[in-house]
Coordinates of N, CA and C and ligand atoms in Angstrom, one line a residue:
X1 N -8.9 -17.9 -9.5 CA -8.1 -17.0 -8.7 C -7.7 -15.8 -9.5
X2 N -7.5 -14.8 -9.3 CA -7.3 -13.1 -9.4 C -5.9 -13.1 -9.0
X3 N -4.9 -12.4 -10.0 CA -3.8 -12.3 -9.7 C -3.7 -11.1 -9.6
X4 N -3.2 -10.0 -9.1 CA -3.2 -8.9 -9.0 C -1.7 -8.0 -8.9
X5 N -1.3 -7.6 -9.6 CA 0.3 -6.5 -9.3 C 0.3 -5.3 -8.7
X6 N 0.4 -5.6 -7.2 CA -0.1 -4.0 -6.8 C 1.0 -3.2 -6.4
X7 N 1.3 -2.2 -6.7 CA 2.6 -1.2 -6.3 C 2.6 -0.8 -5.3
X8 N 3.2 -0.8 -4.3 CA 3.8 -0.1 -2.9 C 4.5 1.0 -3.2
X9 N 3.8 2.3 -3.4 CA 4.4 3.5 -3.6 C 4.5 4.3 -2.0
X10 N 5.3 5.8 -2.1 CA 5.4 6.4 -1.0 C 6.7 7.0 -0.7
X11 N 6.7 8.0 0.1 CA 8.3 8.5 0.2 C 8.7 7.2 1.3
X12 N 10.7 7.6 1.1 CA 11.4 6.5 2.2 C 10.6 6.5 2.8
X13 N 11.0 5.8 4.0 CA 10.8 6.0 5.3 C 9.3 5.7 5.4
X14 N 8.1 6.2 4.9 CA 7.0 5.8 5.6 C 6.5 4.5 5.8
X15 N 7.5 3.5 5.7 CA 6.9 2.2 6.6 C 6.1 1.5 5.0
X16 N 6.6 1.5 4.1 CA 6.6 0.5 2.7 C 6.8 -0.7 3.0
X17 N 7.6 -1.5 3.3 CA 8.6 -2.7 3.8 C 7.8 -2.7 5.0
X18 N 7.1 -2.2 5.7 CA 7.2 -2.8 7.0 C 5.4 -3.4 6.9
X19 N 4.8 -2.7 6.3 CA 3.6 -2.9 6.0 C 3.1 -4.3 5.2
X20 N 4.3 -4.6 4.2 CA 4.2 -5.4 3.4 C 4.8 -7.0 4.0
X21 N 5.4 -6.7 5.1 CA 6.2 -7.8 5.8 C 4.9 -7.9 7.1
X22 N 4.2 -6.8 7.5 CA 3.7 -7.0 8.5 C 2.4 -8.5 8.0
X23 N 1.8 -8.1 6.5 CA 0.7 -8.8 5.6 C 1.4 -10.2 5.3
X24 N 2.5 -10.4 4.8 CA 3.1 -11.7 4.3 C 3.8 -12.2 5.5
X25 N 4.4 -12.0 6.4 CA 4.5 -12.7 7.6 C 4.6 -12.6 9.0
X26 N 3.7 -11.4 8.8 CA 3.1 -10.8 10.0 C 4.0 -10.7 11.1
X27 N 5.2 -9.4 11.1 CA 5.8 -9.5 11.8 C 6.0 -7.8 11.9
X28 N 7.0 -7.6 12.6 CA 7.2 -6.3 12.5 C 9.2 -6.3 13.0
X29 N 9.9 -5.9 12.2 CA 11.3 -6.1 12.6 C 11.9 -4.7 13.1
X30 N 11.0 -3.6 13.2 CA 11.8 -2.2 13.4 C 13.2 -1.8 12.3
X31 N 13.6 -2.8 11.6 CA 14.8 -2.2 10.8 C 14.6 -2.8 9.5
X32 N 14.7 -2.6 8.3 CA 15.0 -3.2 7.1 C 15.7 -2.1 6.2
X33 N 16.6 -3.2 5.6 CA 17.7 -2.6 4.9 C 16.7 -1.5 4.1
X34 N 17.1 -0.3 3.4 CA 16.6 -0.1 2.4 C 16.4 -0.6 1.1
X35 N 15.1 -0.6 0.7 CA 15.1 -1.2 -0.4 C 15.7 -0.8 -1.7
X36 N 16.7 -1.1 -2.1 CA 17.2 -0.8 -3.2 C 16.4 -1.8 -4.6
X37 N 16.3 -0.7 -5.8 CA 15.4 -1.3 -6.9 C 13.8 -1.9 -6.3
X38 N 14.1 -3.3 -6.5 CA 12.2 -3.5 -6.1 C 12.5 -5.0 -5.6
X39 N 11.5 -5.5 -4.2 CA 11.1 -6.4 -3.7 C 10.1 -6.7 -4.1
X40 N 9.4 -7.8 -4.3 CA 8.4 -8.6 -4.9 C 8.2 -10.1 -4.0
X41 N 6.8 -9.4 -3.4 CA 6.6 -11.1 -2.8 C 4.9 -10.7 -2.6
X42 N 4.4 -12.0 -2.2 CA 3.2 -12.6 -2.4 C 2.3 -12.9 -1.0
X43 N 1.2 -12.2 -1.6 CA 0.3 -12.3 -0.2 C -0.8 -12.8 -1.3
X44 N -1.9 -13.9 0.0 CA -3.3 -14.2 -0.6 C -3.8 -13.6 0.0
X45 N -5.2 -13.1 -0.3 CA -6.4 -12.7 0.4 C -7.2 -13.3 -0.1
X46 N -8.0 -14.5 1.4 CA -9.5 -14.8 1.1 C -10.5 -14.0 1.3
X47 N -11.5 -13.8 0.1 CA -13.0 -12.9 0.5 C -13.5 -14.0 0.7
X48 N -14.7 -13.6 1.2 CA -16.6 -14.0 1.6 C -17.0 -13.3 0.9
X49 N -17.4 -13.8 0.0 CA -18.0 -13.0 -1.5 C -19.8 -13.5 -1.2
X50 N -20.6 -13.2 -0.8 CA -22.0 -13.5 -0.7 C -21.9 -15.3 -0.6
X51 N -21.0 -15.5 0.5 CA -21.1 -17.1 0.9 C -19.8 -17.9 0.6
X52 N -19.5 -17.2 -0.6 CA -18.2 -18.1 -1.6 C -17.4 -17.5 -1.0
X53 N -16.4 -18.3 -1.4 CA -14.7 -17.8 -1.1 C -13.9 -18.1 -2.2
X54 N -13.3 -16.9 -2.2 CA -12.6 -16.2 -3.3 C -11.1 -15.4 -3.2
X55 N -10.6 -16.4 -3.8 CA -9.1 -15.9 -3.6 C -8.3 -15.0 -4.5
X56 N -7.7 -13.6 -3.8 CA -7.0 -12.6 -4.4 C -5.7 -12.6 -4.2
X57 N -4.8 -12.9 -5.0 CA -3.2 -12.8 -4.5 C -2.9 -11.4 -5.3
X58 N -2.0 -11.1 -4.3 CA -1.5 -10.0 -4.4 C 0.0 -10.2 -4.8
X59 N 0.2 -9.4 -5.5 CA 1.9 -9.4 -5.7 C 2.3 -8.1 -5.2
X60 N 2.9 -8.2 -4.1 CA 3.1 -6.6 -3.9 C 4.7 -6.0 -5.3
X61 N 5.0 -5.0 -5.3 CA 6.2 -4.6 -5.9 C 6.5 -3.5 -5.0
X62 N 7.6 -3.5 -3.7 CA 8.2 -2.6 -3.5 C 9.2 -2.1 -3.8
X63 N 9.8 -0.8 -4.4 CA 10.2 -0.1 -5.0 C 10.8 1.0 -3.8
X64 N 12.1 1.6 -4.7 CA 13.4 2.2 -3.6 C 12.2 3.7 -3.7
X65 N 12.1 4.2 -2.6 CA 10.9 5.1 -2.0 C 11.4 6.9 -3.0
X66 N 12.8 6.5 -3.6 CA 13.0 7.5 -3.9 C 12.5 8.6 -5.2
X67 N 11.6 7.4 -6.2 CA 11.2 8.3 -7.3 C 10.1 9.4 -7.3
X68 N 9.6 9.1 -6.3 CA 8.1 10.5 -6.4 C 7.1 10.2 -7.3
X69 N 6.9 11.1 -7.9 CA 5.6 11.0 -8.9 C 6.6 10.4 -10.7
X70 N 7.8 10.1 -10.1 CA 8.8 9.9 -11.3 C 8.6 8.3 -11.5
X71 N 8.5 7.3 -10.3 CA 8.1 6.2 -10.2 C 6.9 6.3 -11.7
X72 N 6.3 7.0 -12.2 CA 5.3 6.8 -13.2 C 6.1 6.4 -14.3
X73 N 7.3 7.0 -14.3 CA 7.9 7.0 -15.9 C 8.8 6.0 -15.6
X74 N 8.7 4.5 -14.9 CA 10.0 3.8 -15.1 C 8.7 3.0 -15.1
X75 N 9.3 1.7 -15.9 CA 9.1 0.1 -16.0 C 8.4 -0.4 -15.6
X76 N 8.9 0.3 -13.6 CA 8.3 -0.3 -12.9 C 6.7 -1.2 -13.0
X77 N 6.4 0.3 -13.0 CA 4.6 0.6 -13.0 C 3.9 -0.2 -14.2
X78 N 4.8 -0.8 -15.0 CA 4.1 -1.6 -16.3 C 2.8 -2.5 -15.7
X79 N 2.1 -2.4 -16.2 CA 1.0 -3.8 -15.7 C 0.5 -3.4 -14.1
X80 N 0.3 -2.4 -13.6 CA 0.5 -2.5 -12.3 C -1.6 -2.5 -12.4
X81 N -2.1 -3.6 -11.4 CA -3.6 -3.8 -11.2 C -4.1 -2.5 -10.4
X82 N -3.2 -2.6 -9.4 CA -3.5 -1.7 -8.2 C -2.1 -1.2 -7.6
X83 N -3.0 0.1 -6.1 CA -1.7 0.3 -5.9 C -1.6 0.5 -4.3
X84 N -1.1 0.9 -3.3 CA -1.0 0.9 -2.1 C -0.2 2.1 -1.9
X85 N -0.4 3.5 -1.3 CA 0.1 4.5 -1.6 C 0.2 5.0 0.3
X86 N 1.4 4.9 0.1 CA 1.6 5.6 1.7 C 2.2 6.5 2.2
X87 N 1.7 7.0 3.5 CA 2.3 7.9 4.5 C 3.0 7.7 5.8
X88 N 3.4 8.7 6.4 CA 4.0 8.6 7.4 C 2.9 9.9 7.9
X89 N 1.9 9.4 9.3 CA 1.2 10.9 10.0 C 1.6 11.3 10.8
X90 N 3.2 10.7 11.1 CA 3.7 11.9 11.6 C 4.9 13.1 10.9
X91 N 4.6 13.2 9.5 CA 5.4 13.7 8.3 C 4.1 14.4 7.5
X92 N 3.4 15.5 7.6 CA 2.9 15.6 6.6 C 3.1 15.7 5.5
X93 N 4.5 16.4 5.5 CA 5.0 16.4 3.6 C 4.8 14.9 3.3
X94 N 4.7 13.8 3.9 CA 5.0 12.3 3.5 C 3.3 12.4 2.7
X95 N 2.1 13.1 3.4 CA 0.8 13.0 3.5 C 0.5 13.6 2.5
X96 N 0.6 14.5 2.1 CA 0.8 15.1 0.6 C 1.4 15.0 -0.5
X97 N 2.4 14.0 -0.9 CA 3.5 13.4 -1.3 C 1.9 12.0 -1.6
X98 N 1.4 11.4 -0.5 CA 0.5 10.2 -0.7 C -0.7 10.8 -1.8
X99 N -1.1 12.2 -1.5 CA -2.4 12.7 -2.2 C -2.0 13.3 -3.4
X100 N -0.2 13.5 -3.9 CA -0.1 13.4 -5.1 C 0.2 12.4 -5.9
X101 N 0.6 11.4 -5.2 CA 1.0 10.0 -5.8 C -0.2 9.2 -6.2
X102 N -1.7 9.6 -5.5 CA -2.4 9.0 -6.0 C -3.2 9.7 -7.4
X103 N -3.1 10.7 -6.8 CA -3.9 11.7 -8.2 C -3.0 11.2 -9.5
X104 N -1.6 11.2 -9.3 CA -0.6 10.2 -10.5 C -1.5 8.8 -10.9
X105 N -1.4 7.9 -10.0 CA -1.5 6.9 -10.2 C -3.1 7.1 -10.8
X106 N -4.6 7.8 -10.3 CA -5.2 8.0 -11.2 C -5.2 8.5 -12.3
X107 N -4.6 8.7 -12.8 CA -4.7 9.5 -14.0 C -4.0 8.6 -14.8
X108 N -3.3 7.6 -14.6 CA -2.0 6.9 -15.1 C -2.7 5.6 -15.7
X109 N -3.8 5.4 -14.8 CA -4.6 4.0 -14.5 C -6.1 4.0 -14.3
X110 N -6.8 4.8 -14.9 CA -8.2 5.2 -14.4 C -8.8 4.0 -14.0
X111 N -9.5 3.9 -12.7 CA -10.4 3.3 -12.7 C -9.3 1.9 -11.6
X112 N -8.4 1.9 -12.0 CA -8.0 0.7 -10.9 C -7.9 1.1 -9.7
X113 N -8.1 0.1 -8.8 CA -8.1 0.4 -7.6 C -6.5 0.7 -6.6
X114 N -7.1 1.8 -5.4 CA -5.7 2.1 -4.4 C -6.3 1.8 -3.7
X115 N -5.5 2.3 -2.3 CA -5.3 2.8 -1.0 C -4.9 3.6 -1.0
X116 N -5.4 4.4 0.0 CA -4.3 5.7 0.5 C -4.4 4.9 1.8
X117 N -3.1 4.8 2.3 CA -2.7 4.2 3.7 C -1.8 5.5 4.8
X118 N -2.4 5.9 5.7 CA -1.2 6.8 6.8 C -1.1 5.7 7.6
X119 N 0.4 5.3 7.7 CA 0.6 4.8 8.3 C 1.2 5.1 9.9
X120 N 1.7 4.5 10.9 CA 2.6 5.1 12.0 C 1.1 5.3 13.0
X121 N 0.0 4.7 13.0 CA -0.8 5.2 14.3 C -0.9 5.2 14.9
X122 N 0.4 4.1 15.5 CA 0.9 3.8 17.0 C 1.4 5.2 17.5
X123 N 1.5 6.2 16.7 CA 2.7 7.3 17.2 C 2.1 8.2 17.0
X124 N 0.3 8.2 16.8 CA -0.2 9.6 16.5 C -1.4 9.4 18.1
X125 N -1.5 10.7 18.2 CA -1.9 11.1 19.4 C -3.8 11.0 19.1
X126 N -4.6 10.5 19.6 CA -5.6 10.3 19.5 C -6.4 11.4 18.7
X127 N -6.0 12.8 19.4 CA -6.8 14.1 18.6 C -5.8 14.8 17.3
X128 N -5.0 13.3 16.9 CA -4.3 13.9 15.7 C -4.8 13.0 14.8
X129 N -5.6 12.4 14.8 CA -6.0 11.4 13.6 C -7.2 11.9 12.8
X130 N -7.7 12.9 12.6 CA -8.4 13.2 12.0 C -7.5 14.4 10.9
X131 N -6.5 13.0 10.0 CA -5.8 13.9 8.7 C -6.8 14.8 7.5
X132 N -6.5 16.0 7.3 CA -7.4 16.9 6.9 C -7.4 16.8 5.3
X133 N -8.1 15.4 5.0 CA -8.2 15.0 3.6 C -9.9 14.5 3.6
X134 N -9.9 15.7 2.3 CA -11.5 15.5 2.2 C -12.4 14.6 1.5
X135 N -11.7 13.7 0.8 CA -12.4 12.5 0.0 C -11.7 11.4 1.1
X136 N -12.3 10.8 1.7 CA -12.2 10.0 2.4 C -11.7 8.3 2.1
X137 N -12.3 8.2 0.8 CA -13.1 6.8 1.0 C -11.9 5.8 0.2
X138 N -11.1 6.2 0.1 CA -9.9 5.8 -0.3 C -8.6 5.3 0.7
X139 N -8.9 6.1 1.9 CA -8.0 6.4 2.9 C -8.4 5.3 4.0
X140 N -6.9 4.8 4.7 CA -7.2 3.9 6.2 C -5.9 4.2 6.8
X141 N -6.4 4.6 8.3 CA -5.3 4.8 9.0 C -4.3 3.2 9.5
X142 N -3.1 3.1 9.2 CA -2.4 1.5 9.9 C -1.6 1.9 10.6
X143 N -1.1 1.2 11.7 CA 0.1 1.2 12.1 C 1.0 -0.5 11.8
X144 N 1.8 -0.4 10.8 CA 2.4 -1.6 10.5 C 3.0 -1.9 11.8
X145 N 3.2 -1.6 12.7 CA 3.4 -1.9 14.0 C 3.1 -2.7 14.9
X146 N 2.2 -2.4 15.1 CA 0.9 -2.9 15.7 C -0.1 -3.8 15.2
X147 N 0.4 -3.8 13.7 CA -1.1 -4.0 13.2 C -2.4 -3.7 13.0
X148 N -2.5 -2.6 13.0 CA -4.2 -2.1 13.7 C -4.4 -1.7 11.8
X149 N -5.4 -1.7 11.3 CA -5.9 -1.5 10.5 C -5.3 -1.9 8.7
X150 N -4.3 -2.7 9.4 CA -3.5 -3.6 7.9 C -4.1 -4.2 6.7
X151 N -5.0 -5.5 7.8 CA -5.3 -6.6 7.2 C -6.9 -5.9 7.1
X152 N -7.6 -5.0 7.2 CA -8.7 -4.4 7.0 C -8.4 -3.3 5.5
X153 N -7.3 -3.3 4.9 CA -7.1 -2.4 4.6 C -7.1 -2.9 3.1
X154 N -5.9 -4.3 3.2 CA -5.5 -5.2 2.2 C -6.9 -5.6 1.6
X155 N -7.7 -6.2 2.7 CA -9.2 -6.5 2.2 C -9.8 -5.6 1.4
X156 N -10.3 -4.5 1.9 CA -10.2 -3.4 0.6 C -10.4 -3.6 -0.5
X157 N -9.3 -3.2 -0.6 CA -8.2 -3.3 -1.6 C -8.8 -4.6 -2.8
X158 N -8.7 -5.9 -1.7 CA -8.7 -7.3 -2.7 C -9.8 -7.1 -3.5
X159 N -11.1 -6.4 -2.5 CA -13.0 -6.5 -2.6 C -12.7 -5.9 -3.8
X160 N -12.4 -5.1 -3.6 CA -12.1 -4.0 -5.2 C -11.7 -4.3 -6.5
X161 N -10.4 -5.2 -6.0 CA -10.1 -5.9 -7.3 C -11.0 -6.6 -7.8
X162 N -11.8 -7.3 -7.1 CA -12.8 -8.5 -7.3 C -14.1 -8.0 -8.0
X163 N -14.6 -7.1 -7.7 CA -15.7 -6.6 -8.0 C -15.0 -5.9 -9.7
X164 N -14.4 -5.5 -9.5 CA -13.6 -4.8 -10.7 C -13.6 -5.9 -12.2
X165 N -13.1 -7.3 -11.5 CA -13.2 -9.0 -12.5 C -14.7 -9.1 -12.9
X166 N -15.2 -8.7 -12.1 CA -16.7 -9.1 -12.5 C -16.8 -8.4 -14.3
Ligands
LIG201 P1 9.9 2.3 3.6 O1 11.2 3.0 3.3 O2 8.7 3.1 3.2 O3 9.8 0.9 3.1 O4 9.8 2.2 5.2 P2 10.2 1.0 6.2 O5 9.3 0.0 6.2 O6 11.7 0.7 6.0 O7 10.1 1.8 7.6 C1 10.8 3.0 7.9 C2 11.0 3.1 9.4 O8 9.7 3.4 10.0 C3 11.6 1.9 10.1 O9 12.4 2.3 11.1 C4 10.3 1.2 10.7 O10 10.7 0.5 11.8 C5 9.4 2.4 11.0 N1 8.0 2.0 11.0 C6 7.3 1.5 9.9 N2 6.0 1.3 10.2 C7 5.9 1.8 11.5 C8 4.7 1.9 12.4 O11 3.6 1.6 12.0 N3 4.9 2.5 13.6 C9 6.2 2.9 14.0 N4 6.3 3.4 15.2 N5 7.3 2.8 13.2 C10 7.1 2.3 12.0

């Protein structure tokens, strides 16, 4: 088994906590306190690895949304495997804020794996989802809401880690 420490970065508000609750007990509560300092809890992901199955836990660490690109220079980030880096599409400053947090986190951590996640897609208008970021392949739209694109997203993410162990 793969243990993995993946950081939940992102300004307040874009739905950190809610993403992370939606994966570990699949819910959605519309309110959580703010996170002050850092939450830390545990999700598995099973792969289908060419037949086999292959288990990735995830430790998420959610952190108070307030540091920015400053989150680099605290503790936090020590050891961190991977990372989960989000938005709010209906905030673009939140969306740009995600495409500097990751350029941070690469540079911080070459070569490990992210997400870029916009989250809120329950609330974006069909002809607004095409956010105007040109490397793609990093990026998945969710609505921690709904669910729609979460648990496709975490997979990712795990495949990444995994292939990364090899
Ligand atoms: P965090 O500060 O990044 O951890 O954000 P939270 O998880 O606390 O979410 C902030 C607010 O956005 C809360 O009021 C959530 O209910 C709301 N929220 C989070 N995800 C979604 C989503 O996918 N859709 C909608 N409509 N609201 C969301």
């Amino acid at each position: 088994m793969l243990t993995a420490k993946v950081m939940l970065l992102g300004d307040m508000g874009v739905g950190k906590t809610s993403i992370m609750y939606r994966l570990v007990f699949d819910r959605f509560e519309g309110q959580y306190k703010t996170t002050l300092g850092v939450e830390i809890l545990t999700h598995d992901v099973m792969l289908d690895v060419g037949g086999e199955r292959e288990l990735v836990r995830i430790v998420f660490w959610d952190t108070d949304g307030d540091f920015g690109t400053q989150i680099f220079d605290t503790v936090y980030v020590t050891g961190a495997t991977a990372a989960i880096i989000v938005s709010d599409g209906t905030r673009p400053q939140t969306v740009t804020r995600m495409i500097e947090l990751a350029a941070s986190f690469e540079a911080r951590f070459p070569g490990r794996p992210y997400r870029a996640v916009i989250n809120k897609a329950d609330l974006l208008a069909a002809d607004c989802k095409n956010i105007g970021i040109a490397d793609r392949s990093h990026v998945d739209l969710v609505s921690a809401k709904t669910g729609t694109g979460v648990a496709v997203s975490i997979a990712e993410l795990a495949a990444a880690l995994h292939r990364r162990s090899l």
